[in-house]
mmCIF file of C-alpha atoms in Angstrom:
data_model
loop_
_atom_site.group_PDB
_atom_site.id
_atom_site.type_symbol
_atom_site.label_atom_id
_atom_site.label_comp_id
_atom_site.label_asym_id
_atom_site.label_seq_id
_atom_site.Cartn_x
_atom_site.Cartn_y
_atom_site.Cartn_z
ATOM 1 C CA UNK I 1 -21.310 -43.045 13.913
ATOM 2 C CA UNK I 2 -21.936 -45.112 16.969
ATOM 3 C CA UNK I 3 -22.222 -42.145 19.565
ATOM 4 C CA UNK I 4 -25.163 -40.860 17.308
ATOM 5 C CA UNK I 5 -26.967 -43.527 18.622
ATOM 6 C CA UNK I 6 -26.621 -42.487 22.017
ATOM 7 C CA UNK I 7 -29.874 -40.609 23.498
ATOM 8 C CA UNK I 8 -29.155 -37.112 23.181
ATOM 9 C CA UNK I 9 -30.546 -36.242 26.594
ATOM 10 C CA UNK I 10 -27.647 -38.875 27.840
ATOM 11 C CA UNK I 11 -24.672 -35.869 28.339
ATOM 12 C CA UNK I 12 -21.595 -37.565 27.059
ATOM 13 C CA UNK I 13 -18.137 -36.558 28.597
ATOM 14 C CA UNK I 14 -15.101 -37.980 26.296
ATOM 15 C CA UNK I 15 -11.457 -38.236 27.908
ATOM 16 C CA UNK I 16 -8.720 -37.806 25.771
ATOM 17 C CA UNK I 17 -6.208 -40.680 25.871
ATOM 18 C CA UNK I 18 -3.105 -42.500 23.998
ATOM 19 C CA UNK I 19 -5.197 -43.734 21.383
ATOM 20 C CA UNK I 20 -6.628 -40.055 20.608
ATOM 21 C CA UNK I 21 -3.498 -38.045 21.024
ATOM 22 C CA UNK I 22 -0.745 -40.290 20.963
ATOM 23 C CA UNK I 23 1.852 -41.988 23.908
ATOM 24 C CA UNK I 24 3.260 -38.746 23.158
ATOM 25 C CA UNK I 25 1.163 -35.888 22.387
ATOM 26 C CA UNK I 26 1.633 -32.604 20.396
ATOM 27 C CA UNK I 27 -0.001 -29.450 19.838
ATOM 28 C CA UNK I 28 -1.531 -30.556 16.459
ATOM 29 C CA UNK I 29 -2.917 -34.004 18.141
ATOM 30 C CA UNK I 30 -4.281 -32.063 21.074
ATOM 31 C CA UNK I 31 -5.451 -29.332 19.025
ATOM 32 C CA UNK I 32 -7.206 -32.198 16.843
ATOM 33 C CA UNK I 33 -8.694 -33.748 19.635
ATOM 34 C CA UNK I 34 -9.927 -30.288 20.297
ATOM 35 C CA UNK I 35 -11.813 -29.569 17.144
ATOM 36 C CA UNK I 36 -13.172 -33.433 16.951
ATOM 37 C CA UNK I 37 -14.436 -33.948 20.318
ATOM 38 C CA UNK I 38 -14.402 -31.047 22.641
ATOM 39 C CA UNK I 39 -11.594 -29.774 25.100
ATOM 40 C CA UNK I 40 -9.371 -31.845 26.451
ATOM 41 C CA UNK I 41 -9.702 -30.876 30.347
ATOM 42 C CA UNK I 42 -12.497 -29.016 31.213
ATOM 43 C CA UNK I 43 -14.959 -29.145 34.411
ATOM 44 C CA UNK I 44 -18.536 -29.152 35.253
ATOM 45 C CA UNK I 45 -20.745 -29.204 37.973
ATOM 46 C CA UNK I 46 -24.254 -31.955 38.450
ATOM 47 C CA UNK I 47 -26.088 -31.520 41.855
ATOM 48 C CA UNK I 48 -22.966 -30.246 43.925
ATOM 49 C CA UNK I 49 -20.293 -32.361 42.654
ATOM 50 C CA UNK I 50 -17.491 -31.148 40.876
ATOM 51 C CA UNK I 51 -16.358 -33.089 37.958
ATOM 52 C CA UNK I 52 -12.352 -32.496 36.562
ATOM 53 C CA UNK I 53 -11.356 -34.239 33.286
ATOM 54 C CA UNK I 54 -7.635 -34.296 32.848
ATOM 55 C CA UNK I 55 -5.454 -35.524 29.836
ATOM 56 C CA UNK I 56 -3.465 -37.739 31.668
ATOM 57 C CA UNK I 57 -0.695 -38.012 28.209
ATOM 58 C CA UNK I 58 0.180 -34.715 29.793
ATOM 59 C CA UNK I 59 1.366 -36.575 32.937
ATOM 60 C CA UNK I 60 2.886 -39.711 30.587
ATOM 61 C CA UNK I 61 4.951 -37.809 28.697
ATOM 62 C CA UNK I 62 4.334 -34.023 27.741
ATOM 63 C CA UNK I 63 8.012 -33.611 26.265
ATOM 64 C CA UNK I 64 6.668 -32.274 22.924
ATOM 65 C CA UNK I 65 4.275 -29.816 24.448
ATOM 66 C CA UNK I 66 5.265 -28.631 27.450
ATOM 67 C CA UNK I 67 3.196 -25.586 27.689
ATOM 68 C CA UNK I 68 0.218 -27.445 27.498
ATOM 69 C CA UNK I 69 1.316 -29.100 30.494
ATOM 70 C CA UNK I 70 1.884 -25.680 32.345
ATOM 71 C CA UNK I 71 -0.980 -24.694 31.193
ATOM 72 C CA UNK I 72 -3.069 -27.685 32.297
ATOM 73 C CA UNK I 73 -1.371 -27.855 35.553
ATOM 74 C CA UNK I 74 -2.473 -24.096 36.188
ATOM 75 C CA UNK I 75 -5.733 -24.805 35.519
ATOM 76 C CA UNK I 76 -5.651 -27.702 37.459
ATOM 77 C CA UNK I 77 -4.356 -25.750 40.631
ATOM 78 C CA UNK I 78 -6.748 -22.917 40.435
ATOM 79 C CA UNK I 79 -9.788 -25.845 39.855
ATOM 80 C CA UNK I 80 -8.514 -27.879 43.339
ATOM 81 C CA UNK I 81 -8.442 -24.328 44.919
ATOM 82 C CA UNK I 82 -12.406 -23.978 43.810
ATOM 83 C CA UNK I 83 -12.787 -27.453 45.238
ATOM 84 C CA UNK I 84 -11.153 -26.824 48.899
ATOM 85 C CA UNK I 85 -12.997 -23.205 48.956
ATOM 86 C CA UNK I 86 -16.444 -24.083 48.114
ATOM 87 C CA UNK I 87 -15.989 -27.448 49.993
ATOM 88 C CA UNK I 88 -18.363 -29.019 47.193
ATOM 89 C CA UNK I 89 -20.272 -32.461 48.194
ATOM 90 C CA UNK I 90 -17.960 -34.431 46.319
ATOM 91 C CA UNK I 91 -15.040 -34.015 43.548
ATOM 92 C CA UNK I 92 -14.169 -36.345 41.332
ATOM 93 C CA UNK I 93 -11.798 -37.243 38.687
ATOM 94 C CA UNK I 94 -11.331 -37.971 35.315
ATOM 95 C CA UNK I 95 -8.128 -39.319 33.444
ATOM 96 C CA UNK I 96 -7.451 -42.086 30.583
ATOM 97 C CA UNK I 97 -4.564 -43.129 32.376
ATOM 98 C CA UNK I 98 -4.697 -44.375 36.224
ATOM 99 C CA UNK I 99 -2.548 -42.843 38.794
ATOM 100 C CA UNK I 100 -1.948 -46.612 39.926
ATOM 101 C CA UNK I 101 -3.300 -50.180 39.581
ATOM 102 C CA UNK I 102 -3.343 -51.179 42.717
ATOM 103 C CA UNK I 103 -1.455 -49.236 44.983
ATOM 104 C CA UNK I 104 0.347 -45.840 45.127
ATOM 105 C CA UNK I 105 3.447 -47.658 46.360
ATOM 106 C CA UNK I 106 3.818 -50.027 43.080
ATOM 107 C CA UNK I 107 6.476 -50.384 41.159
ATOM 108 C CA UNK I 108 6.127 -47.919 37.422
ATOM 109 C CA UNK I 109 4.917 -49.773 35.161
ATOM 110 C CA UNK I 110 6.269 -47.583 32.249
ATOM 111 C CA UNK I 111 2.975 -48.168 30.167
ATOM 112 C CA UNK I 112 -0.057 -48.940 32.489
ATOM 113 C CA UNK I 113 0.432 -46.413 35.494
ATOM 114 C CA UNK I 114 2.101 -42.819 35.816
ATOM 115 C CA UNK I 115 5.420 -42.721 37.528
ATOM 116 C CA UNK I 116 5.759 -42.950 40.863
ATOM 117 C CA UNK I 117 6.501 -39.453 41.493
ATOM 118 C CA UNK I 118 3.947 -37.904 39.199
ATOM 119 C CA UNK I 119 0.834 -39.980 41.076
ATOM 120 C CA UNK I 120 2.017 -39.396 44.366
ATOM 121 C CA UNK I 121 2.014 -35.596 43.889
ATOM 122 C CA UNK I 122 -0.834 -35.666 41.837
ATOM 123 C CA UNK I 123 -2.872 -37.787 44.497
ATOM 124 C CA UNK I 124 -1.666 -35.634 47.210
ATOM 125 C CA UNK I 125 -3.233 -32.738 45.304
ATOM 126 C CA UNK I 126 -6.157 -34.304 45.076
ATOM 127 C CA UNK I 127 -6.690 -35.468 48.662
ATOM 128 C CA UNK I 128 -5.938 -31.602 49.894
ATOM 129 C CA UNK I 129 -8.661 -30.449 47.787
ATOM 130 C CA UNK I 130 -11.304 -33.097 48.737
ATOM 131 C CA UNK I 131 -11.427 -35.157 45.443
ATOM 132 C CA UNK I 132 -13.084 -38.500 46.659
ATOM 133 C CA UNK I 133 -12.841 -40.234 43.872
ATOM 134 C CA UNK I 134 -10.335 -40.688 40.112
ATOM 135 C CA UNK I 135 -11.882 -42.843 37.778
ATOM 136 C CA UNK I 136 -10.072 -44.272 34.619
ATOM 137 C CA UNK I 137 -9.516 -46.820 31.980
ATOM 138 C CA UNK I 138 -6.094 -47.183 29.761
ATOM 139 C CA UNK I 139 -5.575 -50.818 31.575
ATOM 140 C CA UNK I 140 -8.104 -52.440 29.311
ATOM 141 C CA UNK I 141 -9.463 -54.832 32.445
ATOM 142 C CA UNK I 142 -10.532 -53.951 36.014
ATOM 143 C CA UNK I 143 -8.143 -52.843 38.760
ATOM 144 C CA UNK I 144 -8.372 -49.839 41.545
ATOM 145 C CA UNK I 145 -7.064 -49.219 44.892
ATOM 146 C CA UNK I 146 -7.418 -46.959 47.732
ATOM 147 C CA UNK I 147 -4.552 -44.472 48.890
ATOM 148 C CA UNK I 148 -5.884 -42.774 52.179
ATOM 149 C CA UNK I 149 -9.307 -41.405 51.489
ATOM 150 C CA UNK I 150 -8.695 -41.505 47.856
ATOM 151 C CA UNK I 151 -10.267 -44.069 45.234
ATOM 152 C CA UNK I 152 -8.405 -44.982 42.230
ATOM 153 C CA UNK I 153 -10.973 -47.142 39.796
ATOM 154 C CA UNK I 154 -9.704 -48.153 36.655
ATOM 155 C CA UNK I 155 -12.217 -49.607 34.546
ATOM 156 C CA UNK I 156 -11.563 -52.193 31.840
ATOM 157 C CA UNK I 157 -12.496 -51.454 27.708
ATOM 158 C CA UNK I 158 -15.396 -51.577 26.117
ATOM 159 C CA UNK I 159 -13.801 -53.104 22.699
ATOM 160 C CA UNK I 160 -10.206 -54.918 23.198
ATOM 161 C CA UNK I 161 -9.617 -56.700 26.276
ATOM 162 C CA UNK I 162 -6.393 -57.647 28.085
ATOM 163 C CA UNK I 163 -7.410 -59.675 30.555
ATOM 164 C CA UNK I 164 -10.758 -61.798 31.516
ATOM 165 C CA UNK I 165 -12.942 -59.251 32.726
ATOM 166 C CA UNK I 166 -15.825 -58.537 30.574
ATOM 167 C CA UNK I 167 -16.501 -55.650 27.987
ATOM 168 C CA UNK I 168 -19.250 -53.508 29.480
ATOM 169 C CA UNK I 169 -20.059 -50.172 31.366
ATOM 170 C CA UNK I 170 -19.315 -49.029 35.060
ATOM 171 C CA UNK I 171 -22.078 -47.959 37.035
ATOM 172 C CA UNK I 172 -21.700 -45.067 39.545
ATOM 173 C CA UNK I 173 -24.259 -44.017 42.312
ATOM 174 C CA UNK I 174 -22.882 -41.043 43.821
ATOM 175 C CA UNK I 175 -25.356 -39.766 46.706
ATOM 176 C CA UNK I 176 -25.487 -36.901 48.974
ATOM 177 C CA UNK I 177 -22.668 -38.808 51.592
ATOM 178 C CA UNK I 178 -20.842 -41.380 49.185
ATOM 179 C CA UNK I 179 -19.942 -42.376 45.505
#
């Protein structure tokens, strides 16, 4: 109902997340994700930038679908190789939950962040193949960091907030030398 409002010339990209698939997803919640809404990872291309949208439950906890891990993960590898071949102006990153709050070094936070080990292999990926840039929400108030040349921005809720930053949308300029 409410994203028929939206201006149909406005492309809209949804990211699945705990609320869609569950803390702990399975075949039949991703699958019905899938017929609702669209994939669940996918990528695109605007003006030179490359765009990857992950399902970040995968990374949470993909104990009752693990092939849908492997499968993402594969996917994921051969899209980063795209990336570091085609050396595209930017790539950037999109996941419900962040690899990290603040840092890439803080402690799990079981809930908010991925494990320690999954986001620092995860981010390493990304920095090989150029991503710039992982944007997310799942916090439900502002936070971000910076782990070498990588951005994490976590972006708080437009409905229920947690803490005292305000609902609303995140702007992004992303030009031909930054985002």
């Amino acid at each position: 109902r409410v994203l028929r409002a939206v201006d149909r010339a406005i492309p809209l990209v949804l990211v699945s997340g705990n609320h869609d698939i569950g803390n702990t997803p399975t075949a039949e919640t991703v699958e019905e994700f899938c017929r609702t809404w669209g994939d669940d990872y996918f990528s695109f291309w605007v003006g030179g930038v490359l765009f990857l949208v992950l399902n970040s439950q995968f990374y949470e906890n993909p104990s009752k679908c693990p092939s849908l891990k492997q499968a993402q993960d594969q996917w994921l590898d051969e899209q980063l190789s795209i990336a570091r071949q085609r050396h595209c102006q930017h790539a950037i990153v999109f996941q419900h939950i962040p690899l990290f709050l603040e840092s890439i070094d803080e402690d799990d936070d079981y809930y908010f962040n991925l494990s320690k080990s999954t986001r620092k292999k995860l981010a390493d990926k990304f920095i090989h193949a150029g991503v710039r840039v992982v944007f997310s929400g799942h916090y439900h108030r502002n936070a971000g960091g910076t782990y070498q040349n990588l951005d994490m921005v976590v972006s708080s809720a437009i409905g229920c907030q947690l803490g005292r930053d305000p609902h609303g949308l995140r702007v992004v300029v992303v030009t031909a030398e930054k985002i």
